[in-house]
Short mmCIF file of C-alpha atoms and ligand atoms in Angstrom, two decimals:
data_model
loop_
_atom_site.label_atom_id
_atom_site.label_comp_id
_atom_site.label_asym_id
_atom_site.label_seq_id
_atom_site.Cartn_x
_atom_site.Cartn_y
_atom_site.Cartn_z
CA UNK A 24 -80.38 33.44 -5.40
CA UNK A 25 -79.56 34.99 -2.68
CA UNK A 26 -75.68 35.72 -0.83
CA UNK A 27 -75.75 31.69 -0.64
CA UNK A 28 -74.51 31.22 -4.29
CA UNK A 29 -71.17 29.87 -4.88
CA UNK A 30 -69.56 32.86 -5.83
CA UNK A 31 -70.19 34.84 -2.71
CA UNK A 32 -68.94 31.86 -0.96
CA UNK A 33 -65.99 31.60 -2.80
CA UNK A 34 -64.87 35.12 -2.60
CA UNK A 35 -65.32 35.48 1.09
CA UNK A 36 -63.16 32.34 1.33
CA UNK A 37 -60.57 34.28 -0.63
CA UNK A 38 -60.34 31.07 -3.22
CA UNK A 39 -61.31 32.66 -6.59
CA UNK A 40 -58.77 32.68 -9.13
CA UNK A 41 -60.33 34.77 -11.37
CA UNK A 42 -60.57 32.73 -14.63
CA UNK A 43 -64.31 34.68 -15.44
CA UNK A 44 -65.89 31.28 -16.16
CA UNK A 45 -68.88 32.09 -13.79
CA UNK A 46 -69.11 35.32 -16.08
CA UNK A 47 -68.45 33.25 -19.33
CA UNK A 48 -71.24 30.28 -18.77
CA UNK A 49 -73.97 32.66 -16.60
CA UNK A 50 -73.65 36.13 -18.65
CA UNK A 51 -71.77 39.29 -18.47
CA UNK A 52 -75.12 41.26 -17.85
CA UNK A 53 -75.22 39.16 -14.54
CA UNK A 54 -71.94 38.46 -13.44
CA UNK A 55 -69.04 41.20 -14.61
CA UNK A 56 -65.36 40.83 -14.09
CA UNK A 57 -63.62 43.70 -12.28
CA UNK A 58 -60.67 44.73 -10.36
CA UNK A 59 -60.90 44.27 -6.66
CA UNK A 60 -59.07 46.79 -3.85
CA UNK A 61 -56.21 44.39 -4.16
CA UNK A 62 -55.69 44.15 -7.75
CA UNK A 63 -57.48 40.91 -8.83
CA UNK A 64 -60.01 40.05 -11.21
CA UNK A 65 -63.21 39.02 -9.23
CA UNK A 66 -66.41 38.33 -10.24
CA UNK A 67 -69.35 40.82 -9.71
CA UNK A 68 -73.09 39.99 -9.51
CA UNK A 69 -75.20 42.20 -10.75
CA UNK A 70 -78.41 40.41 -11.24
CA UNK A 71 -78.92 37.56 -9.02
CA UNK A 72 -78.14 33.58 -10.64
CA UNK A 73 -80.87 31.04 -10.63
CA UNK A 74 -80.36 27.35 -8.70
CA UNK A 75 -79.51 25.87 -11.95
CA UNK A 76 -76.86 28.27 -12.62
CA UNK A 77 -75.48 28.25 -8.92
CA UNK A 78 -75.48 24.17 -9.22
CA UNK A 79 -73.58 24.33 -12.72
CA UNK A 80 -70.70 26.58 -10.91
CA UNK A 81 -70.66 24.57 -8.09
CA UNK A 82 -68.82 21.95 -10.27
CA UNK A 83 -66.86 23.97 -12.53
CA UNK A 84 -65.82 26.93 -10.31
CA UNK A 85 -61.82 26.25 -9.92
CA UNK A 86 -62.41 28.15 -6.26
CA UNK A 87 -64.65 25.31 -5.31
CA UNK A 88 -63.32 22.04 -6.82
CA UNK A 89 -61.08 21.10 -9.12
CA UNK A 90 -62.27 17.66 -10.46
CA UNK A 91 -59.90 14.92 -11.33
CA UNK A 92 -62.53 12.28 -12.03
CA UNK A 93 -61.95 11.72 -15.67
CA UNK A 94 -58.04 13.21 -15.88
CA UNK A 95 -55.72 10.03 -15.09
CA UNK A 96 -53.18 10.88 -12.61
CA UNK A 97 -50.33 8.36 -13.81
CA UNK A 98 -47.69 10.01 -11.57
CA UNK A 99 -49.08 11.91 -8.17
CA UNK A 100 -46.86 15.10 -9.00
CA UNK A 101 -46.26 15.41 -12.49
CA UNK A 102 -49.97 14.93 -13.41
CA UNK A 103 -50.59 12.86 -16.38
CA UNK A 104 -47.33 12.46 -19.05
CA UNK A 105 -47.65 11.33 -22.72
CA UNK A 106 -44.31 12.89 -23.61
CA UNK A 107 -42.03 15.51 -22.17
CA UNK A 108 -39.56 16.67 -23.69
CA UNK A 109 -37.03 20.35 -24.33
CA UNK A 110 -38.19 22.15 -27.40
CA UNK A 111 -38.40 25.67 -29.31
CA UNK A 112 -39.90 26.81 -32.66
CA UNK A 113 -37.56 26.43 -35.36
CA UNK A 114 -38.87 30.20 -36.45
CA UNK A 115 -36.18 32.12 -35.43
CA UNK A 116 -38.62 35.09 -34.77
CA UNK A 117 -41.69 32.99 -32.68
CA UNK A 118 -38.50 31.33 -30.42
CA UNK A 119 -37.36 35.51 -29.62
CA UNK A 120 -40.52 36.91 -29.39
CA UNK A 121 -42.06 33.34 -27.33
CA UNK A 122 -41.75 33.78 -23.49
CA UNK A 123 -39.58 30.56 -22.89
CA UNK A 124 -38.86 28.20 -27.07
CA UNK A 125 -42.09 29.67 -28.45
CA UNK A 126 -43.80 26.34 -28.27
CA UNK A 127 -47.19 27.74 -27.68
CA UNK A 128 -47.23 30.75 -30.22
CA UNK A 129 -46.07 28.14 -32.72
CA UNK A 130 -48.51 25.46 -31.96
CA UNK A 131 -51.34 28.16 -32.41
CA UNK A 132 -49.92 29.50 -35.84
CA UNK A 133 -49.32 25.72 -37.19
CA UNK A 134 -53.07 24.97 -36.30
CA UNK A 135 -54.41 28.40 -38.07
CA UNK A 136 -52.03 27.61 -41.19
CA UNK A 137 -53.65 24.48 -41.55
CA UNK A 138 -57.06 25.79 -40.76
CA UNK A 139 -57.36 23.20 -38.13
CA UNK A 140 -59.04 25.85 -36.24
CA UNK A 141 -60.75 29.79 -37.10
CA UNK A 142 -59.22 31.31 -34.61
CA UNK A 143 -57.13 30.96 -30.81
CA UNK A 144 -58.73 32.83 -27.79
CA UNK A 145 -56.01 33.87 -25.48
CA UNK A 146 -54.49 36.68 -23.46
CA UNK A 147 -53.01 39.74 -24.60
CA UNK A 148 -52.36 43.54 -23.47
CA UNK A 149 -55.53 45.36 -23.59
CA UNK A 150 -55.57 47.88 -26.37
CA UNK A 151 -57.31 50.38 -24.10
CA UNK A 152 -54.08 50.47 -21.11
CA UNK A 153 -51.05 48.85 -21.59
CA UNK A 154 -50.92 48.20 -18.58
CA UNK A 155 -53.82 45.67 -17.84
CA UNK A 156 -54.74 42.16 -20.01
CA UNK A 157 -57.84 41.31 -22.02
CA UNK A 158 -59.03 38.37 -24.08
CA UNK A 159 -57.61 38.35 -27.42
CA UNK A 160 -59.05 36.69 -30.73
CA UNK A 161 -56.03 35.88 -32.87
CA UNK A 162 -56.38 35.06 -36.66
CA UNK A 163 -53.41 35.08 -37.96
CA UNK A 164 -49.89 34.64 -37.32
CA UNK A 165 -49.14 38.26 -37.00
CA UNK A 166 -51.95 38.57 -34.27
CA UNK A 167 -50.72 35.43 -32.44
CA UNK A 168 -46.95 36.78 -31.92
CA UNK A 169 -48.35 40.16 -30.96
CA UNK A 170 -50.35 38.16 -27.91
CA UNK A 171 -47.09 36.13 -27.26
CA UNK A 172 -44.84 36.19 -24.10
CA UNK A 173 -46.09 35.97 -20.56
CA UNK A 174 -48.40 38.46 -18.88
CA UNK A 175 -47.73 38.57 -15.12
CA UNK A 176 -50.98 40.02 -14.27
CA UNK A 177 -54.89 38.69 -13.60
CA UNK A 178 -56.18 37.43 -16.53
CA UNK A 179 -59.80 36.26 -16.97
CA UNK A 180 -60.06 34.24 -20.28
CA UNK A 181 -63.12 32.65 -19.81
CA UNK A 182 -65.12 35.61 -19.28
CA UNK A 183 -66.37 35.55 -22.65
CA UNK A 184 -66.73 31.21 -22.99
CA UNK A 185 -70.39 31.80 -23.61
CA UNK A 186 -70.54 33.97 -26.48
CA UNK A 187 -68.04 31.46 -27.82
CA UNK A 188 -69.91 28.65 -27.71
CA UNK A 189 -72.75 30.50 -29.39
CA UNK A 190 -70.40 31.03 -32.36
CA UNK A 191 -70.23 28.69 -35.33
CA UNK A 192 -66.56 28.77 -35.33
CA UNK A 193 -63.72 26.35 -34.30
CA UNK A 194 -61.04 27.72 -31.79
CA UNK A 195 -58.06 26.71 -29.58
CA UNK A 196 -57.61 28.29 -26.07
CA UNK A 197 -54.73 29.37 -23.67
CA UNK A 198 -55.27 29.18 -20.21
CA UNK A 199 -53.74 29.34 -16.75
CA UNK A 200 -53.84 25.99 -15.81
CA UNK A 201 -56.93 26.94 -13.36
CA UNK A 202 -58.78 28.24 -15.85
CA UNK A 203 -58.04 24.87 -18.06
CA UNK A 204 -59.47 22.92 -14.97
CA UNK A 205 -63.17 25.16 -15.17
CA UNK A 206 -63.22 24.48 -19.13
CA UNK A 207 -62.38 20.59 -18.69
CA UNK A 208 -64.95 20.31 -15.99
CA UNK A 209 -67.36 22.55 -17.89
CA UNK A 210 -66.83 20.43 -20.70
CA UNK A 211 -68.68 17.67 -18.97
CA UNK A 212 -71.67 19.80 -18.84
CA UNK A 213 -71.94 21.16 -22.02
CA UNK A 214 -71.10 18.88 -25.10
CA UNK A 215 -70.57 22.82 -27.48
CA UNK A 216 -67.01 22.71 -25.53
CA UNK A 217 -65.33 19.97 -27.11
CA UNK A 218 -67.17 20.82 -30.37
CA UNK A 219 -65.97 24.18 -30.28
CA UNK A 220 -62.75 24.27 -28.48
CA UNK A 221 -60.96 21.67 -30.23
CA UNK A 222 -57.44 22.16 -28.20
CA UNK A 223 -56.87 23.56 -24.70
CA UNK A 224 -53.22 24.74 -24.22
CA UNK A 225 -51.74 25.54 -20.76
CA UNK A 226 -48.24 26.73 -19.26
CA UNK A 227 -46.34 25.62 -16.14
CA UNK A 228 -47.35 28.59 -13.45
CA UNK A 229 -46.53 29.67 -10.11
CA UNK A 230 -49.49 31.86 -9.55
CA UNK A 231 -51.49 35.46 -10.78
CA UNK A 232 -49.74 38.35 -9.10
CA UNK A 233 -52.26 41.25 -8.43
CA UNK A 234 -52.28 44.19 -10.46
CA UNK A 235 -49.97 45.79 -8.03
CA UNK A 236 -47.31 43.93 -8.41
CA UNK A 237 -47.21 45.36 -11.80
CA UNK A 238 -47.57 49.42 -10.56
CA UNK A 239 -44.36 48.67 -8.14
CA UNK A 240 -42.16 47.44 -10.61
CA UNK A 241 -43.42 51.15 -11.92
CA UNK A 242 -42.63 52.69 -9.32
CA UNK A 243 -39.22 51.29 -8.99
CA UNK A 244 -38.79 52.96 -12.21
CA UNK A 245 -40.36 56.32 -11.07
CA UNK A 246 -42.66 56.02 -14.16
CA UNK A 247 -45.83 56.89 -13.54
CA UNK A 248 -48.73 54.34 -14.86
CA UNK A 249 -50.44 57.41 -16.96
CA UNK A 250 -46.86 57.39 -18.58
CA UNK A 251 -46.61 54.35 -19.91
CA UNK A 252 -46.76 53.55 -23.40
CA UNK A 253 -45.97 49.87 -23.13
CA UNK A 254 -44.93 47.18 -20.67
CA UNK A 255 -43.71 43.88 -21.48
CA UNK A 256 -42.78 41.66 -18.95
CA UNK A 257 -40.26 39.18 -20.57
CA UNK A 258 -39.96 37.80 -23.80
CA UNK A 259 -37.54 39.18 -26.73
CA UNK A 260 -34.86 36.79 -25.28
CA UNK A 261 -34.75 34.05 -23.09
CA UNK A 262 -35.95 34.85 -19.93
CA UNK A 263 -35.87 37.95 -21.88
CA UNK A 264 -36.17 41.56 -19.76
CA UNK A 265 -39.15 43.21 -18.32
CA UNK A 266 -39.54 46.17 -20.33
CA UNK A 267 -41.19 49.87 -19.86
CA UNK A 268 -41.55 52.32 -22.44
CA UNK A 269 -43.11 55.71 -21.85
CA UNK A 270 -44.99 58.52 -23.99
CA UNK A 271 -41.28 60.41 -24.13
CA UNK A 272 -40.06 57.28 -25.47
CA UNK A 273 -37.99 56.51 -22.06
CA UNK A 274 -36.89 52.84 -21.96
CA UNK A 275 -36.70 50.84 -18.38
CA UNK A 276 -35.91 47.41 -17.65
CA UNK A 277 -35.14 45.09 -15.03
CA UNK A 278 -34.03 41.12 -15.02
CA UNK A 279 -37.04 38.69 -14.89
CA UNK A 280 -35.10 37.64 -12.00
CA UNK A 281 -35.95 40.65 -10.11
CA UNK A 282 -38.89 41.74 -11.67
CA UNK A 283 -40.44 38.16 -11.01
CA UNK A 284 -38.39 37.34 -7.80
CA UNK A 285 -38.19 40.08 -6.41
CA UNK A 286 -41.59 41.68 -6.82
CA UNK A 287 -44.33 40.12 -8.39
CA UNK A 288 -43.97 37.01 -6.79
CA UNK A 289 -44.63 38.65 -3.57
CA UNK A 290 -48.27 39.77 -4.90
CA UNK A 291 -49.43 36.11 -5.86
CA UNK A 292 -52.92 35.75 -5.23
CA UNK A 293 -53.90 33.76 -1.99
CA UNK A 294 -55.84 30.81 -4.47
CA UNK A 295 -52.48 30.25 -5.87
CA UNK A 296 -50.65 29.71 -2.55
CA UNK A 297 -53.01 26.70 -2.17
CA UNK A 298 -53.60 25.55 -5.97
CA UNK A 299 -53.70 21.91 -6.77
CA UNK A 300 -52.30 22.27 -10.21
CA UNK A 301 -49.61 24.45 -11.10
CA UNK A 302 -48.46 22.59 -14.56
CA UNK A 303 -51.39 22.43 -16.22
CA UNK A 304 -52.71 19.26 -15.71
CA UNK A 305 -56.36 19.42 -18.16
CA UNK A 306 -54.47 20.93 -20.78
CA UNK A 307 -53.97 19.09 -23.85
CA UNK A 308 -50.35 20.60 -24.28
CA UNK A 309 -48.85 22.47 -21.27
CA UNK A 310 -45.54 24.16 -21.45
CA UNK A 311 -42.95 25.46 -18.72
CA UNK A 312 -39.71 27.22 -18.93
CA UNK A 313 -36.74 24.42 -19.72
CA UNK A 314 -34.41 26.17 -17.79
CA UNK A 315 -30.77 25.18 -17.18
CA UNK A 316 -29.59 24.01 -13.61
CA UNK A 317 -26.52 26.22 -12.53
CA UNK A 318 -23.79 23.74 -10.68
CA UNK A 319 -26.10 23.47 -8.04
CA UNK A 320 -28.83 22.37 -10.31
CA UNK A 321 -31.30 25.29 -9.41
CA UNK A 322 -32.16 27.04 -12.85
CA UNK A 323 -30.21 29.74 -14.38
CA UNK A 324 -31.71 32.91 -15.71
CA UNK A 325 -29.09 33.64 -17.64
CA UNK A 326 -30.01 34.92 -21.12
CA UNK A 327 -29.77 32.03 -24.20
CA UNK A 328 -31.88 30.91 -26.63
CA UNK A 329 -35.45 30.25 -25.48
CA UNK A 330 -35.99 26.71 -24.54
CA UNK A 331 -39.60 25.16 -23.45
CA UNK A 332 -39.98 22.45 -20.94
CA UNK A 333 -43.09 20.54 -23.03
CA UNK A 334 -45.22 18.31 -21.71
CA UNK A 335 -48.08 16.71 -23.76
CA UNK A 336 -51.00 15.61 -21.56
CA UNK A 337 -53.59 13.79 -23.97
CA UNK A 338 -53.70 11.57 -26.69
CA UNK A 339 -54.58 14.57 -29.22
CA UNK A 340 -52.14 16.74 -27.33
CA UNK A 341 -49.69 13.85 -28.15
CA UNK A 342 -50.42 13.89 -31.96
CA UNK A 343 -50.64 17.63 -32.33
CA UNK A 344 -46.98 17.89 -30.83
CA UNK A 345 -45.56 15.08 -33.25
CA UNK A 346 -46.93 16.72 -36.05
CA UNK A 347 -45.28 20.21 -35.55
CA UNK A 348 -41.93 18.51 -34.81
CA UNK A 349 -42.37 16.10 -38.10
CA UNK A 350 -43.26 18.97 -40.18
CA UNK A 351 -40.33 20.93 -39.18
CA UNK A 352 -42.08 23.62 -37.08
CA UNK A 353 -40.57 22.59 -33.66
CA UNK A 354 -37.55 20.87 -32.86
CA UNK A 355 -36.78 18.39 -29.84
CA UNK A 356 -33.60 18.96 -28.14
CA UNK A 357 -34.17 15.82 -25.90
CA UNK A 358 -36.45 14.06 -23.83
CA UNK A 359 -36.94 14.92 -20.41
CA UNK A 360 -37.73 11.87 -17.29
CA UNK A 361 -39.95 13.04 -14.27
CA UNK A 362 -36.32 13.37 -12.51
CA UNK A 363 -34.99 15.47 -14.72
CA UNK A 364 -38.51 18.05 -14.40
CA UNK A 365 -37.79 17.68 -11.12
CA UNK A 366 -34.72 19.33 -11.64
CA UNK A 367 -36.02 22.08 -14.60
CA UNK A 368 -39.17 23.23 -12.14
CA UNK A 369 -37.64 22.54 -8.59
CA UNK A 370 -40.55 25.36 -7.65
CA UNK A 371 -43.46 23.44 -8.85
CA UNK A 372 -42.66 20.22 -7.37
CA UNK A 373 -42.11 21.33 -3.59
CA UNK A 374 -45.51 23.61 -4.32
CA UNK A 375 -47.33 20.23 -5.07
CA UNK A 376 -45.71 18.40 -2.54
CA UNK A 377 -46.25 20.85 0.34
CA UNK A 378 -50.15 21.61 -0.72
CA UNK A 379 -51.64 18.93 1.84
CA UNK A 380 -49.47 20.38 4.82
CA UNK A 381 -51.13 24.11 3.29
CA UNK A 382 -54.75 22.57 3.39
CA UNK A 383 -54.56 21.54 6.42
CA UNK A 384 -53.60 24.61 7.65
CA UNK A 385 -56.67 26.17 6.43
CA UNK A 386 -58.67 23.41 7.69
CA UNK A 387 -57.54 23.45 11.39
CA UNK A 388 -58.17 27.45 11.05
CA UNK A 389 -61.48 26.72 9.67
CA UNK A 390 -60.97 28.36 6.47
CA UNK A 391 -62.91 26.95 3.41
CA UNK A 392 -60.18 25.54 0.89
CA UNK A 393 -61.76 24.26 -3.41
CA UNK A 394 -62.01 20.50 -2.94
CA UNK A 395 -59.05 18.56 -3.71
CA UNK A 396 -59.49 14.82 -4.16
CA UNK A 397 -57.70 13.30 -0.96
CA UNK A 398 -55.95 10.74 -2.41
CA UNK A 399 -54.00 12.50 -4.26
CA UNK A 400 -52.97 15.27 -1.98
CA UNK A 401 -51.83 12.21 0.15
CA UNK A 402 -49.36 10.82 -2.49
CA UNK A 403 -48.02 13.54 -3.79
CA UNK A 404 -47.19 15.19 -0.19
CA UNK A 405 -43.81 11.85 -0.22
CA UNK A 406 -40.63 12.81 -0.87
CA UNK A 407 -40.38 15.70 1.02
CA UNK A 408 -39.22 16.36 4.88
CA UNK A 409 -41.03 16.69 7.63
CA UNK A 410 -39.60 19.74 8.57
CA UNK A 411 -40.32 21.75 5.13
CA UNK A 412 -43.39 20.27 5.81
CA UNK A 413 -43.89 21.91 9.42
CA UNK A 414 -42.78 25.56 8.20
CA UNK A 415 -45.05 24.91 5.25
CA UNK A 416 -47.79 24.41 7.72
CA UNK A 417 -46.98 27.16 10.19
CA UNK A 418 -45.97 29.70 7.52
CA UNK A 419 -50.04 29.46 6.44
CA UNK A 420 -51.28 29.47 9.31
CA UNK A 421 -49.39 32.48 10.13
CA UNK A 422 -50.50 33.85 6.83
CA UNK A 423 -54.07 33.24 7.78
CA UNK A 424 -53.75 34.76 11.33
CA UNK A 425 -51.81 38.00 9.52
CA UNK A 426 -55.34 38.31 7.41
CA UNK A 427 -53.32 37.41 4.03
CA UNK A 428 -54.94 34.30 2.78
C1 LIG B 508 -48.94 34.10 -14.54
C2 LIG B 508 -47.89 33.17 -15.13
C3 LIG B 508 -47.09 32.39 -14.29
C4 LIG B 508 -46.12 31.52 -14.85
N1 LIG B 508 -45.36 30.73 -14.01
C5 LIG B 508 -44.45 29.87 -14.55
C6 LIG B 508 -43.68 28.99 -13.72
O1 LIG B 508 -43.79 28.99 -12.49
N2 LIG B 508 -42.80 28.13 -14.32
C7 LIG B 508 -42.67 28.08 -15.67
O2 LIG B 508 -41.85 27.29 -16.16
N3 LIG B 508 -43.40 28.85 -16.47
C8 LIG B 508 -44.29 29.75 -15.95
N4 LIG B 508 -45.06 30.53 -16.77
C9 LIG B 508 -45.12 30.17 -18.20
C10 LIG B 508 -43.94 30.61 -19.00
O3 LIG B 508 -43.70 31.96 -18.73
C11 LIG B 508 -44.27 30.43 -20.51
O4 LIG B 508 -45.57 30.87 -20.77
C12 LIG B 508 -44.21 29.02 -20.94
O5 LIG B 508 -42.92 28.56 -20.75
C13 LIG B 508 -44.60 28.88 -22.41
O6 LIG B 508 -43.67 29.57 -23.19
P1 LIG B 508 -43.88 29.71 -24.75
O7 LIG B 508 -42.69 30.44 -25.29
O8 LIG B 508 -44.24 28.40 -25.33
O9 LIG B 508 -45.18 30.66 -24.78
P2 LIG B 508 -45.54 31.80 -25.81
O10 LIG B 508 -45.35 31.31 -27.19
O11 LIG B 508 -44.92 33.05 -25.37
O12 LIG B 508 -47.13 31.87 -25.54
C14 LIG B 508 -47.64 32.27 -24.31
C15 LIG B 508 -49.15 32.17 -24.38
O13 LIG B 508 -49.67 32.41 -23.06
C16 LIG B 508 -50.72 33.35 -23.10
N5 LIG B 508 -50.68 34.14 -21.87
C17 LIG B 508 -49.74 35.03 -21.47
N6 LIG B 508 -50.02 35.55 -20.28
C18 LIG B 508 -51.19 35.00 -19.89
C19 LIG B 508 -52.01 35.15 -18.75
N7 LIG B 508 -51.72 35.99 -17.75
N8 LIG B 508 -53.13 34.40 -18.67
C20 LIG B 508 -53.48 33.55 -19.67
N9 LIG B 508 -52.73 33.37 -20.79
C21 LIG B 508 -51.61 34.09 -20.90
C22 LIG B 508 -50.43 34.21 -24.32
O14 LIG B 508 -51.62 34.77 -24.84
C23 LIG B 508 -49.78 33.22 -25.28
O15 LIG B 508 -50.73 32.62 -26.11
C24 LIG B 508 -45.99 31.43 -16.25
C25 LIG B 508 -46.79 32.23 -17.08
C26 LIG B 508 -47.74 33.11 -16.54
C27 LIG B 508 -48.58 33.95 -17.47
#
């Protein structure tokens, strides 16, 4: 095909979010994943894709749809709830070393110890540069807490879904929730998914900061990246510290309050200033931070004991969940209403409710935006003013004009 396949439309529209699925399903000899000028994982084609392949991306691509036909949407914000509640792993070690209670890495290890599943595909640093991500195959729970903790940098765990599939193994898969949204709607399309990929896990996230959000909070250090013998971003502690180490064996760290605050999120890629589904949504299990509200009921980043915000979002999610907590392996602290996530992840629910002011933005400038269903943009845009809803318009529009979206 020629410059008319999805991809190239979805790049010049600036809408990929670089989850690799185009790579995973079509092949890595065609389609390659590399770092753009600006730091982001984009596809590259190297040998042109057939119709049938261009048609399959069309509906899984997360740049050009993101399909809630089969996903109930019992509350307009929230996505769909089966329980949500505030928990951590009762191992003392997976709650320090997790990036908020430890919930996922736990979840991952329970399902390996019971051999529920051969192994968990997810993100960790890349073994070639510290600095950068890659996909990880974890096997045991050694391997699982050394791929713990956020990674505040592109990440493309799909790229590989193919070879996957191929595989006569059983696995369980963390994703951003955009790249959960390709896998459920690829799932439709090919029945090896669910046979394969028995549990899709997810986290509560604001967007993929570009590479370069990671090299400032270098140089704010005065490290150089050819220095650097590790780089954590949180974790180790609740929100834990970002962390540099260097060949000399230098340590530098900052507060995830300004390492994330203050830098990174002023890198997030433009997808994620207009993404539909920030909590993980298709996931089976998605998990946020449970932060505390300070007096004013914003959240606190002051350092405790890690604390996940957990919501289950299917049936099998649901069951997963109460097993770990029956067995002893997590604990509950409490259950948490939609008012009270409201409250944990003020961030995520003014990003959901301000998307349809965003979209139209891009609309009235004529920019191509992934397709949305309507209805839902509609209800969740209530319970918000007019006026955030103005300066959410104008601020994208100005955005666009500047060249940044
Ligand atoms: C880019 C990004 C943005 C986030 N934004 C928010 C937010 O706005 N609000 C919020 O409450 N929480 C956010 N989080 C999630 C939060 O940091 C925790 O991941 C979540 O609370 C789960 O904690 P845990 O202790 O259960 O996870 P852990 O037990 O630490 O497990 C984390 C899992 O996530 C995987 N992972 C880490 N980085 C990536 C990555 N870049 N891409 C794909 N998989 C990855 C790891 O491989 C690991 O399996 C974000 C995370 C990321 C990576």
């Amino acid at each position: 095909m020629s410059k008319d396949n999805i991809i190239s439309k979805v790049i010049d529209a600036n809408m990929c979010s670089g989850c690799g699925i185009c790579a995973g399903i079509v092949s890595n000899e065609k389609i390659s994943m590399q770092f753009s000028e600006d730091g982001y994982l984009r596809p590259v084609i190297n040998k042109s894709i057939t119709e049938e392949e261009n048609n399959i991306l069309s509906q899984v691509c997360p740049g050009n749809v993101v399909n809630y036909d089969r996903v109930p949407t019992n509350e307009p914000v929230w996505g769909n709830i089966e329980s949500s509640t505030i928990a951590y792993s009762t191992d003392e070690n997976i709650r320090h070393k997790g990036s908020s209670g430890g919930v996922l890495s736990q979840l991952l290890v329970y399902l390996l110890e019971k051999g529920e599943v051969d192994e968990i595909i997810h993100i960790g640093v890349s073994n070639e540069n510290p600095l950068l991500n890659e996909i990880k195959r974890s096997n045991t729970k050694e391997q699982v807490l050394q791929n713990s903790g956020s990674r505040y940098s592109p990440s493309a765990p799909l790229a590989n879904l193919g070879k996957l599939l191929n595989e006569n193994k059983k696995f369980a898969l963390v994703g951003k929730p955009c790249d959960i949204a390709a896998l459920r709607s690829y799932s439709r399309l090919d029945e090896r998914v669910s046979e394969k990929i028995l549990y899709f896990f997810s986290f509560f996230c604001a967007g993929v900061p570009s590479i370069e959000g990671t090299y400032k909070i270098l140089e704010n250090f005065n490290v150089k990246k050819e220095e650097v013998q590790s780089f954590r971003y949180r974790g180790e502690g609740w929100p834990g510290l970002t962390e540099v180490i260097t060949s000399k064996n230098e340590k530098f760290n900052m507060k995830y309050d300004d390492s994330w605050g203050k830098i990174l999120n002023r890198h997030l890629q433009p997808r994620c200033k207009v993404c539909i589904d920030g909590i993980g949504e298709f996931a089976d299990i998605s998990c946020g931070d449970g932060w505390f509200g300070n007096e004013n009921g914003y959240p606190s980043f002051e350092e405790s004991k890690g604390r996940s915000l957990v919501t289950t979002r299917t049936v099998k999610g649901q069951d997963l969940f109460e097993r770990a907590v029956k067995e002893g392996h997590l604990s509950v602290d409490q259950s948490v209403s939609i008012e009270e996530i409201e409250k944990i992840q003020p961030y995520q629910s003014e990003r959901r409710r301000l998307l349809l002011s965003r979209i139209i933005a891009m609309k009235v400038s004529r920019r191509r935006t992934p397709g949305y269903p309507k209805s839902l943009l509609v209800k969740s845009s209530q319970k918000i003013s007019f006026k955030k809803k103005a300066k959410s318009f104008l601020g994208t529009t100005i955005r666009i004009k500047q060249g940044k979206m």
